[in-house]
Coordinates of C-alpha atoms in Angstrom, one line a residue:
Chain A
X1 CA 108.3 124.1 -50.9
X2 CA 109.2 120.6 -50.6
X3 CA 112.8 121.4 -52.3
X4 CA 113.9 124.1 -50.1
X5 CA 112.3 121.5 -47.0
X6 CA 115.0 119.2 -48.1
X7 CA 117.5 122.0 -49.4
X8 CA 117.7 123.4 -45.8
X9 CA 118.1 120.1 -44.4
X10 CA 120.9 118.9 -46.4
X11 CA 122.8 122.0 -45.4
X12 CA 123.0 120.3 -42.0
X13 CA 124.1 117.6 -43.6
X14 CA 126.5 119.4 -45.4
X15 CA 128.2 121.3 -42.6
X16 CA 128.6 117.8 -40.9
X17 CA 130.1 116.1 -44.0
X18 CA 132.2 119.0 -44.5
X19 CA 133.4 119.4 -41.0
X20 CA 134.2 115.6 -40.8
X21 CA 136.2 115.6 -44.0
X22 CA 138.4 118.6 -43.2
X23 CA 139.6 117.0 -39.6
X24 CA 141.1 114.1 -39.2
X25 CA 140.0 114.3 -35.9
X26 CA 137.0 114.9 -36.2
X27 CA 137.3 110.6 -37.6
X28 CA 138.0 110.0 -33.8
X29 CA 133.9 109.7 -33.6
X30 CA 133.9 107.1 -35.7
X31 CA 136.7 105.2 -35.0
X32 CA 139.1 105.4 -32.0
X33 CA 136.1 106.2 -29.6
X34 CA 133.8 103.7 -30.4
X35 CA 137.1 101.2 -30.5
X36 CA 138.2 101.9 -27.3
X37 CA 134.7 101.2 -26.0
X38 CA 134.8 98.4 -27.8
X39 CA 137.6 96.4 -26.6
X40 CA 137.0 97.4 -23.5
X41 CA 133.9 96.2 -23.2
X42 CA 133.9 93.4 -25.2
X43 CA 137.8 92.0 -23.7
X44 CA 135.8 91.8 -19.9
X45 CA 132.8 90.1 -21.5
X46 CA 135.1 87.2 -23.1
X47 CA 137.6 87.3 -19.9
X48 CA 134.3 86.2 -17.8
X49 CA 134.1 83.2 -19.8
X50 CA 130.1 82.9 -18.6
X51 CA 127.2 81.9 -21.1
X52 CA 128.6 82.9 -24.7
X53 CA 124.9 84.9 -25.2
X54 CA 125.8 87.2 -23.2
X55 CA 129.1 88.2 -25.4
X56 CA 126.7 88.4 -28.2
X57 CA 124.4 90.9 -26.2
X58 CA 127.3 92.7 -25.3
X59 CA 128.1 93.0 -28.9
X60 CA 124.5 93.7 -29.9
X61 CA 124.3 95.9 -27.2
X62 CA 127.5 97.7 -28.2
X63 CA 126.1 98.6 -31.4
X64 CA 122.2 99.9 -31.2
X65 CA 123.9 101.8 -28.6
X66 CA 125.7 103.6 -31.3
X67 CA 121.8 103.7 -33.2
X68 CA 120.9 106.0 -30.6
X69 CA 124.7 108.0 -29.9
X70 CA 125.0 108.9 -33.6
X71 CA 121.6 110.7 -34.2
X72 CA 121.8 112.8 -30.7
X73 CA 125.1 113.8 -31.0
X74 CA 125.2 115.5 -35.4
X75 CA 121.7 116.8 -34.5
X76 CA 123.5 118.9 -31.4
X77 CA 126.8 119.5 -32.4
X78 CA 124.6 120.8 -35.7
X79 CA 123.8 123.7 -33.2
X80 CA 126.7 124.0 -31.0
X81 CA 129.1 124.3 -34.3
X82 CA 127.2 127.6 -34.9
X83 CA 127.0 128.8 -31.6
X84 CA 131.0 128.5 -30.5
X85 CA 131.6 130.2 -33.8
X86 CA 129.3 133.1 -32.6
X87 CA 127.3 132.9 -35.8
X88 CA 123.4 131.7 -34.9
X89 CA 122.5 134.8 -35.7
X90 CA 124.2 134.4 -39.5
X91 CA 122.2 131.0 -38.8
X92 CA 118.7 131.4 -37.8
X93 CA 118.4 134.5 -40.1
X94 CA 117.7 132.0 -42.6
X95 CA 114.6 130.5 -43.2
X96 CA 116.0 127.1 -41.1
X97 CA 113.6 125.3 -38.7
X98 CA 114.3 123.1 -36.0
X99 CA 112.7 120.3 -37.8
X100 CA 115.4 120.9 -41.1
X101 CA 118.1 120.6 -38.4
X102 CA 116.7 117.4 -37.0
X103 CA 116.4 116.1 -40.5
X104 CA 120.2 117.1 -41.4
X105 CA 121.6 115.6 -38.3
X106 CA 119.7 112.2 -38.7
X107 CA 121.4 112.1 -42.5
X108 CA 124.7 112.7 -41.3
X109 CA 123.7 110.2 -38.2
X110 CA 123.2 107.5 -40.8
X111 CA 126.5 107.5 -42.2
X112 CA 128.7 107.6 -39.4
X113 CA 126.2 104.6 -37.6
X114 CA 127.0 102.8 -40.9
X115 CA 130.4 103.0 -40.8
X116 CA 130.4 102.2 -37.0
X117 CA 127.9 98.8 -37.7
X118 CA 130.0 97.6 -40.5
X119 CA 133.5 98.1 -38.4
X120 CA 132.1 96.7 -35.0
X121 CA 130.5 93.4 -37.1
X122 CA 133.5 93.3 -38.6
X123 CA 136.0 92.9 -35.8
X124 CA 133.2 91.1 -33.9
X125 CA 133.1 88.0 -36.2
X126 CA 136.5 87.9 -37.1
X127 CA 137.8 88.0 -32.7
X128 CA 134.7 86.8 -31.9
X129 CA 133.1 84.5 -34.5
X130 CA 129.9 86.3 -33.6
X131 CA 126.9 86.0 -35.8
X132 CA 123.3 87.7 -35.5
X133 CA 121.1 85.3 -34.1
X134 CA 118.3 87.2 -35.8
X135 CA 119.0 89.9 -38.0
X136 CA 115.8 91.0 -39.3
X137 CA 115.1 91.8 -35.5
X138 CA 118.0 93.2 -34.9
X139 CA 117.5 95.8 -37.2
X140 CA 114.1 96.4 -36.4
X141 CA 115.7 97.0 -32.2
X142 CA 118.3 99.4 -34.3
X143 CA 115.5 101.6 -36.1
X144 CA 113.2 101.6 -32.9
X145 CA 116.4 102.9 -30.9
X146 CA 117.6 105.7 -33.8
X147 CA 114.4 106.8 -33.4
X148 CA 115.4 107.3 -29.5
X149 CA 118.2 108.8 -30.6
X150 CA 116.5 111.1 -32.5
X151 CA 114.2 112.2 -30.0
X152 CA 116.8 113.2 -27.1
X153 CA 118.5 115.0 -29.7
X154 CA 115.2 116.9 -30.2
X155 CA 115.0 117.1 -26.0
X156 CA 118.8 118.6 -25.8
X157 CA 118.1 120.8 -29.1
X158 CA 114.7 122.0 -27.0
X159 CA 116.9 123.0 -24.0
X160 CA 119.8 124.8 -25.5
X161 CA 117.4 126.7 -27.4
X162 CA 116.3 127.9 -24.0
X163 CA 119.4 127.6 -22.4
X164 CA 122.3 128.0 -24.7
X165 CA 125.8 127.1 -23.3
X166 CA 124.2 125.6 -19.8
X167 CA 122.6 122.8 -22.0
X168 CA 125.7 121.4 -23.8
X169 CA 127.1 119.1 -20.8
X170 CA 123.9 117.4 -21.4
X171 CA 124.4 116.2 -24.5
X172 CA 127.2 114.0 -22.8
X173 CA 125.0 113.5 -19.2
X174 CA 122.0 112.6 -20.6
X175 CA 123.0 109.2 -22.9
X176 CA 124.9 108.2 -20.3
X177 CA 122.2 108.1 -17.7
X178 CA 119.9 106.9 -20.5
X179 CA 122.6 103.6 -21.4
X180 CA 122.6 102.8 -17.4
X181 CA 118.9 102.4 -17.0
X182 CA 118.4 101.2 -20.3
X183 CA 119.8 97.8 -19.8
X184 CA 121.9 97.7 -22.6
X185 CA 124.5 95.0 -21.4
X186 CA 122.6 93.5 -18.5
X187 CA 119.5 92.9 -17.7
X188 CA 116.6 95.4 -16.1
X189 CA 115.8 93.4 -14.0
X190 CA 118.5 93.6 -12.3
X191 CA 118.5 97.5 -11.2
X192 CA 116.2 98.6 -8.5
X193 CA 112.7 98.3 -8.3
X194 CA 112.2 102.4 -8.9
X195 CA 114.9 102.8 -11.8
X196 CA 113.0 99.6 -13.6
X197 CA 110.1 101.2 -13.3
X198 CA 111.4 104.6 -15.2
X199 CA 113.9 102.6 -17.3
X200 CA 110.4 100.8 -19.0
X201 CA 109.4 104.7 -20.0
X202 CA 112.2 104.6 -22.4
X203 CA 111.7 103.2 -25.9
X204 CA 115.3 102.4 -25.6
X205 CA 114.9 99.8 -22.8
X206 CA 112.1 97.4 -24.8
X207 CA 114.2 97.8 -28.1
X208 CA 116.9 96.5 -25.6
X209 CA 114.8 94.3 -24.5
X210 CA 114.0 92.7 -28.2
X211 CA 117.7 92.5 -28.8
X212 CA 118.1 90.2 -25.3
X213 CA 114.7 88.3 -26.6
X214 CA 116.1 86.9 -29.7
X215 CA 118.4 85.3 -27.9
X216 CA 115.9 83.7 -25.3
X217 CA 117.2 86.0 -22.5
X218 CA 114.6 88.5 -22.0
X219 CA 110.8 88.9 -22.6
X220 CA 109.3 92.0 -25.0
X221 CA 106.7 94.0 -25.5
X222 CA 106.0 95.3 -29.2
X223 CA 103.0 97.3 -27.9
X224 CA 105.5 98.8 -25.4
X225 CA 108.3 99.9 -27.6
X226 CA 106.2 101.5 -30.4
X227 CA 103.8 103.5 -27.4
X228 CA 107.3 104.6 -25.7
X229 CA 109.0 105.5 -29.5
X230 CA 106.1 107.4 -30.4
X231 CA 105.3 109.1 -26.9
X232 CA 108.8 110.4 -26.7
X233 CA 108.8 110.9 -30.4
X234 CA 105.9 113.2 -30.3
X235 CA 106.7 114.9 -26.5
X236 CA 110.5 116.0 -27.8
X237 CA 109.2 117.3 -30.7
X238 CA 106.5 119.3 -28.9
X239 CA 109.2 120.5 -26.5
X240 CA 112.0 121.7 -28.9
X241 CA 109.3 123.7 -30.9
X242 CA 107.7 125.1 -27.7
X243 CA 111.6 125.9 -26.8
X244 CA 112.5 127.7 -30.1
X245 CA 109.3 129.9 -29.6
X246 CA 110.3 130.8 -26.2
X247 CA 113.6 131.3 -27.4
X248 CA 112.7 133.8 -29.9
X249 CA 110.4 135.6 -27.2
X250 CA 113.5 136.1 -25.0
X251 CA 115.9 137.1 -27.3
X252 CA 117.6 134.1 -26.5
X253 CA 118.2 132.7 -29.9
X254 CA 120.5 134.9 -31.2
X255 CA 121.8 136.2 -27.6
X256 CA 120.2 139.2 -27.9
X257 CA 119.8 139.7 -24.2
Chain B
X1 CA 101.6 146.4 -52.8
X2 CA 102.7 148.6 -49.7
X3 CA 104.9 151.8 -50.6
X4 CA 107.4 151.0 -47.8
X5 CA 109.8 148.2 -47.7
X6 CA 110.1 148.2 -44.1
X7 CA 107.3 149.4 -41.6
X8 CA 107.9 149.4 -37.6
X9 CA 104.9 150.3 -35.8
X10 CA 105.0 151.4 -32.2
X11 CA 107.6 148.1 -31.2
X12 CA 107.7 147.5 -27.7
X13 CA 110.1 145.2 -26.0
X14 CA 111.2 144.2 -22.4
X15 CA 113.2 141.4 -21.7
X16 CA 113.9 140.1 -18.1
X17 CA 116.9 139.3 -16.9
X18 CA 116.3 137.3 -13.5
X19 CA 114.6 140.0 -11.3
X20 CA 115.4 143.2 -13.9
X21 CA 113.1 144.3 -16.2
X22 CA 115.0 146.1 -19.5
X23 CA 113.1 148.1 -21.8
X24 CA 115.0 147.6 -25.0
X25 CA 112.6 148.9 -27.3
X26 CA 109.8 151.8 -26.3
X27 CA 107.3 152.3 -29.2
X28 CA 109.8 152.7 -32.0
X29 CA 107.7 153.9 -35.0
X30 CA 109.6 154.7 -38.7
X31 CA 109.4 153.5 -42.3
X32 CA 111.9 152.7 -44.6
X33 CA 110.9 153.5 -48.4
X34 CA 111.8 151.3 -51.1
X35 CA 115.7 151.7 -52.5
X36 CA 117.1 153.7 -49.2
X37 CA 119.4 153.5 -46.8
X38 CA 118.4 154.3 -43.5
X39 CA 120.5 155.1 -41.1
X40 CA 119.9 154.1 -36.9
X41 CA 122.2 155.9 -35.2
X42 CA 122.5 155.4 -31.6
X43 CA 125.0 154.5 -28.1
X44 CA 125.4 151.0 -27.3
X45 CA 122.3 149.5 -25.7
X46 CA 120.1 152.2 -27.3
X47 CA 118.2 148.8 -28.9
X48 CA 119.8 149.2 -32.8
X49 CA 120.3 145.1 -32.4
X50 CA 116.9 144.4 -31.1
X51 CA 115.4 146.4 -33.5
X52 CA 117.1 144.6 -36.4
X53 CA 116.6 141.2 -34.8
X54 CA 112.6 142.2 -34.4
X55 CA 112.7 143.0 -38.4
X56 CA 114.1 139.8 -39.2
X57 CA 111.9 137.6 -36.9
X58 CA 114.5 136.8 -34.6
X59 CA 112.6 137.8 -31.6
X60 CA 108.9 138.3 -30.8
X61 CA 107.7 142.4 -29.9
X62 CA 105.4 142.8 -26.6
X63 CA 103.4 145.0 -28.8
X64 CA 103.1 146.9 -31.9
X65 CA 104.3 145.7 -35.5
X66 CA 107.3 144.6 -38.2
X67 CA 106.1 144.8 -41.7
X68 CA 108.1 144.2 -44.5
X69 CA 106.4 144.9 -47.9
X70 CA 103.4 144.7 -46.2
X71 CA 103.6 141.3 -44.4
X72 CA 103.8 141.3 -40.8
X73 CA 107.2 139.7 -40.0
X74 CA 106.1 138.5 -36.6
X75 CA 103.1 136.4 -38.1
X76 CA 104.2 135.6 -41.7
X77 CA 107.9 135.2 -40.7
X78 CA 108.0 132.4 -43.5
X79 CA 106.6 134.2 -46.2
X80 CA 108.9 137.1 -46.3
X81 CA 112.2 136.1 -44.7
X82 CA 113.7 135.5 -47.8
X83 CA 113.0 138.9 -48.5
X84 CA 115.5 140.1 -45.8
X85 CA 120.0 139.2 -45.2
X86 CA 121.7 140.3 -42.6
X87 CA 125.5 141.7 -42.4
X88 CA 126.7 142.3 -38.9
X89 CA 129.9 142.8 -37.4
X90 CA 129.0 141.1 -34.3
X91 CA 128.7 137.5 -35.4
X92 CA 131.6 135.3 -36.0
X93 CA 131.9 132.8 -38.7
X94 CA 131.5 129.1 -38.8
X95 CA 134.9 127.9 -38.2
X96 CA 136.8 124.7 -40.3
X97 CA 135.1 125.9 -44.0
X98 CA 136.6 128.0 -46.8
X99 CA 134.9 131.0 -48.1
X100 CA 133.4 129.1 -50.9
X101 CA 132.2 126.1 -49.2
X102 CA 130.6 128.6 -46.5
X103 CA 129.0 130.6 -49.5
X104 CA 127.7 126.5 -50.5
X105 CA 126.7 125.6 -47.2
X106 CA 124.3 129.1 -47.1
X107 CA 123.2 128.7 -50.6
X108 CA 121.7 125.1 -49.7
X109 CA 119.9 127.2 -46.7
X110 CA 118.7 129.8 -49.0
X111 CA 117.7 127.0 -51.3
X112 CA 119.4 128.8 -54.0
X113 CA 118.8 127.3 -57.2
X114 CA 121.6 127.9 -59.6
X115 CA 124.5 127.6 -56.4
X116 CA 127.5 128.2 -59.0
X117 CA 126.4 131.3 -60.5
X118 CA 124.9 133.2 -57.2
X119 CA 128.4 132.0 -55.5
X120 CA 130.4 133.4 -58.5
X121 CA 128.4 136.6 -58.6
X122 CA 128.5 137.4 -54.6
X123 CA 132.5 136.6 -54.6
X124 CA 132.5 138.9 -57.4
X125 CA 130.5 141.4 -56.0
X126 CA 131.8 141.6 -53.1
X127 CA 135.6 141.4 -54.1
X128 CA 136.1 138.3 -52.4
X129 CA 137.4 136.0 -55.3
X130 CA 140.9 135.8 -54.5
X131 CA 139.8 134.4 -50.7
X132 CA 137.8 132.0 -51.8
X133 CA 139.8 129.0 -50.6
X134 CA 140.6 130.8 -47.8
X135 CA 139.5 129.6 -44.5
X136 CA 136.4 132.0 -43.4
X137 CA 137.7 132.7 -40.0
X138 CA 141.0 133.4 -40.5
X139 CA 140.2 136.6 -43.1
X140 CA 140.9 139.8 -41.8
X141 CA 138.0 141.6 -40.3
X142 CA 137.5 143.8 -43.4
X143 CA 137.3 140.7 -45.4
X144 CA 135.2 138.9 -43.0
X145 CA 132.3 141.9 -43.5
X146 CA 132.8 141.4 -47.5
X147 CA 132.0 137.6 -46.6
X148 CA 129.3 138.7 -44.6
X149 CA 128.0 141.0 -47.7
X150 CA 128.5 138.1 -49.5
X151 CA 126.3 135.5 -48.0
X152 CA 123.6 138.3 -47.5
X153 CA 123.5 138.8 -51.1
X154 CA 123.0 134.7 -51.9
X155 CA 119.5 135.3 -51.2
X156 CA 119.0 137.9 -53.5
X157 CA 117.3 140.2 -50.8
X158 CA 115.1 143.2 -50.8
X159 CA 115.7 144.1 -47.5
X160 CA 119.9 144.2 -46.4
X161 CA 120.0 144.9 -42.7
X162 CA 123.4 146.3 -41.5
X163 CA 124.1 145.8 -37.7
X164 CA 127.5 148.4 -38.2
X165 CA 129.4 146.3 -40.7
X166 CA 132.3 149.2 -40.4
X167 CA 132.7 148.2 -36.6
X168 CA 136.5 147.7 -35.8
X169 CA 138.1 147.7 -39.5
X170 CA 141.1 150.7 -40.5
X171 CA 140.0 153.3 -42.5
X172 CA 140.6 152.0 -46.0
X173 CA 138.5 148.8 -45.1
X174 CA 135.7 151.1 -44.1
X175 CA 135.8 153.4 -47.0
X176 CA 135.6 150.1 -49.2
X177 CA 132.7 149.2 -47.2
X178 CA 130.7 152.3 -47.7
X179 CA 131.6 152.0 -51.5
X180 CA 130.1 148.5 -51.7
X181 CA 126.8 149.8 -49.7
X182 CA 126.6 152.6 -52.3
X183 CA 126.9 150.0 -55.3
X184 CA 124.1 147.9 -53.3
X185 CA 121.9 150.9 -53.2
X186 CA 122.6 151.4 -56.8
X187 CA 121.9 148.0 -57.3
X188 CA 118.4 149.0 -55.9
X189 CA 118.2 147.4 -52.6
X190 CA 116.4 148.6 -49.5
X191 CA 119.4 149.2 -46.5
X192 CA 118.8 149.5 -42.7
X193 CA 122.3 150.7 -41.1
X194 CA 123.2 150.9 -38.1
X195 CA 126.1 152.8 -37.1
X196 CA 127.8 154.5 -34.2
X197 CA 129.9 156.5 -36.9
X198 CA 128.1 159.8 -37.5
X199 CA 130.0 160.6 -40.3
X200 CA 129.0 157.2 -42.1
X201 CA 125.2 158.3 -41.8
X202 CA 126.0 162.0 -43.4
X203 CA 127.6 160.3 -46.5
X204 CA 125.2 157.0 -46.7
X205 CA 122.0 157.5 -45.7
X206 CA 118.8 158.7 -47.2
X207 CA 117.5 159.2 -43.9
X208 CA 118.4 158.9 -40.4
X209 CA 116.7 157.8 -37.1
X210 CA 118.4 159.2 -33.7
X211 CA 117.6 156.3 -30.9
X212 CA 118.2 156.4 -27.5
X213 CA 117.0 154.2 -24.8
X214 CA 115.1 152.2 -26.6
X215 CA 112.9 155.4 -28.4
X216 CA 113.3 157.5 -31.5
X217 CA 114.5 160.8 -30.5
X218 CA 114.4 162.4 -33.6
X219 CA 114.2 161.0 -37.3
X220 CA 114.9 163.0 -41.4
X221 CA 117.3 163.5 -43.4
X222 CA 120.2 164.4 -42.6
X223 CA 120.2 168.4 -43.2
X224 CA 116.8 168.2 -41.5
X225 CA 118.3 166.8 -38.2
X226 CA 121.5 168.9 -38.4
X227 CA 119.3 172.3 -37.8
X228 CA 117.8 170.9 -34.8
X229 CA 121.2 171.5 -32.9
X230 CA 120.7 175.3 -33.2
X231 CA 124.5 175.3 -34.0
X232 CA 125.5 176.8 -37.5
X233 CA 127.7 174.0 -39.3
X234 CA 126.5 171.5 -37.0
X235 CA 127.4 168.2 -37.4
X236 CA 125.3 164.9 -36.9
X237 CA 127.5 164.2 -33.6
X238 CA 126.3 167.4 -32.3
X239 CA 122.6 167.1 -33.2
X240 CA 123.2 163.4 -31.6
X241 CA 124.9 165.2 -28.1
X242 CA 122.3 168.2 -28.2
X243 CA 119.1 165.9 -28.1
X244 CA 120.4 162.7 -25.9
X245 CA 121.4 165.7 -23.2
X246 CA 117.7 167.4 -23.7
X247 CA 116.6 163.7 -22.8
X248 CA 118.7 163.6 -20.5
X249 CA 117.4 166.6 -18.7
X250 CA 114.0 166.1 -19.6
X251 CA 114.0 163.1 -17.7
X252 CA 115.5 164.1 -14.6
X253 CA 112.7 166.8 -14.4
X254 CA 109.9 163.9 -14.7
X255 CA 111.9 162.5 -11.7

């Protein structure tokens, strides 16, 4: 039982792996994207010439943002691969749960993180000079916000279960509203009262938060970000389930209807 | 151990579409015995796909029941869907993969154990070993439903389900089909069909199920449903015209 758990989910993995391999542009994802965002970002930061923390933030910043892009992004593309080719219902004829595809898109996730952390550190020291000012917690902001990755992959997987094609522009609207409030390069305290208020619901802000805190720039909660991680942990997962059943009632699944 | 492979029990299904309520299934009742091919023969939106999707789990029935070898698929979906493949020729094919490395990438879902050997054996089977580093969506739609046979056959299941795997191919892609089904049910495996292609049923099937609007109108073998047209030398097509008018009429008088 345990193998074919882990058999199914590697499939996802598989496909990803696969798909990546084959394309050379498929490689864009890992590196001319991210670049570009790079360099942009990073270029403004240095031209303001303000407190050299706030470079390193940006850089930090920069890359747990990519923590929580890679893991959304495989886990839907994982279903959007199958439903452009027409062949979900080749797909969820299998025994394949929503929980295997999760799994599959968080291995394939890891990878192309990994090869996005090593490039940005890489550039970052040797443009920069930038160092970690403390890695173990840096890491520990980087697994709290792959975990938020994972969950809005769950959230989007949950909603194009029920809602097929109408769902997919969210897998590109819903990051980007989540890296505005989350105060990845700034401060929250510097959006509106209201928005701070719903930006503290999101794991993703505290882990944010712990990243700006190492640096003395920015006070953190622990009890905060592990409540919000496993709230949104357990509510996604709850959803996408609840979705695939009500998927399956409609016939929406497989487009039967 | 139950006698039939597949048993559907009074299946009732409505799906709504905004303010329209469609009644795709209207207690459909028939069993399918161990090593036949049953034929569904039926027009388009008669409910031959939401039938097959109901006997593979894919959607939930209002009401009645999906057994397969005795286990109801709507409860114990886990326990017996690797009992049951699926060949359509409705559903495309995962784009950017060869043949083989599709074959892979199912075998890992079917958590086949020996990957090598089952691949070798389906390509085999299914006379697809001179595609196999062929790109899966670029073979020709004849090949495509031998890829299809393929992957189903990964599984090793009891229960094929054919959603009319002739649809759209010439006539020598279609007689090379049917052989393959025939070799299948040689091979001793249990084969829904649905067709629109009357003649396919008369040389295929076992038995055959006549469904219209969602309900069985009639359901035998095939020389039993060819004297209900009252036609000497009748055909399947004209037992098929003969009861869906009689329906027809029947239900403009409850009107």
């Amino acid at each position: 039982m345990k193998n074919e758990f882990f058999s199914r989910s590697y499939s996802q993995a598989y496909k990803n792996f696969k798909l990546l391999f084959k394309n050379p542009f498929r490689w864009f994802d890992v590196t001319f994207w991210p670049l570009i965002l790079f360099f942009s970002i990073t270029i403004f930061a240095s031209y303001l010439e303000t407190d050299p923390r706030i470079l390193a933030v940006v850089i930090m910043g920069l890359i747990g943002w990519r923590a929580v892009y890679h893991p959304l992004m495989e886990i839907n593309t994982l279903y959007m691969e199958e439903y452009w080719s027409n062949s979900l219902g080749h797909f969820f004829i299998t025994p394949i749960k929503p929980i295997e595809i999760v799994l599959g898109g968080t291995i394939s996730a890891l990878m192309k993180f990994f090869i996005v952390f090593i490039m940005y550190y890489l550039i970052a020291v040797f443009l920069y000079g930038f160092s970690f000012a403390n890695f173990p917690v840096f890491m520990a902001a980087i697994f709290f916000l792959f975990l938020f990755g994972i969950s809005i992959g769950m959230l989007i997987l949950g909603l194009m279960f029920k809602m097929a094609s109408d769902s997919f522009s969210l897998s590109y609207t819903v990051p980007d509203i989540a890296v505005l409030i989350s105060g990845v390069y700034y401060p929250i305290s510097f959006l509106p009262l209201p928005v701070q208020a719903i930006a503290l619901l999101l794991p993703s802000a505290h882990a944010f938060n712990l990243i700006k805190a190492s640096l003395g720039l920015a006070e953190f909660s622990w009890v905060a970000l592990i409540i919000t991680t496993i709230a949104w942990l357990l509510g996604t997962y709850l959803f996408m389930q609840w979705a695939f059943r009500s998927a399956k009632k409609s016939g929406k699944l497989v487009r039967v209807m | 151990m139950s006698a039939s492979a597949v048993s559907v029990q009074n299946a009732k299904k409505i799906f709504s579409q905004k303010k329209e309520k469609i009644l795709a299934l209207d207690g459909v009742s028939f069993e399918i015995k161990k090593g036949e091919i049953f034929g569904l023969l039926g027009p388009n939106g008669a409910g031959k796909t939401t039938l097959i999707s109901a006997i593979c789990g894919l959607i939930e029935l209002d009401s009645g029941s999906v057994e397969v070898f005795g286990t109801n698929v709507q409860k114990n979906r886990d326990k017996v869907i690797g009992e049951i493949n699926l060949v359509t020729g409705f559903a495309g094919v995962l784009r950017g993969l060869t043949v083989e490395e599709l074959l892979t990438y199912y075998s890992y879902l079917y958590s086949v154990k020996d990957k090598k050997k089952a691949i070798e054996n389906a390509l085999t089977l299914s006379g697809l070993l001179e595609k196999r580093n062929q790109l899966a969506y670029t073979l020709s739609s004849g090949y495509r439903q031998r890829f299809y046979i393929a992957k189903a056959l990964l599984s090793s299941p009891k229960v094929l389900l054919m959603d009319e795997p002739t649809v759209g191919l010439d006539v020598e892609s279609a007689l090379k089909i049917r052989k393959l089904i025939e070799e299948l049910k040689k091979k001793g495996l249990t084969i829904l069909l649905t067709t629109h292609y009357m003649i396919e049923a008369e040389q295929l099937c076992d038995k055959v199920a006549l469904i219209s609007k969602g309900k069985i109108i009639a359901l035998g073998t095939v020389r039993q449903l060819k004297k209900l047209a009252k036609k000497p030398r009748a055909s399947l097509e004209d037992v098929f015209l003969f009861l869906t008018r009689k329906s027809l009429e029947e239900d403009e008088d409850e009107k």
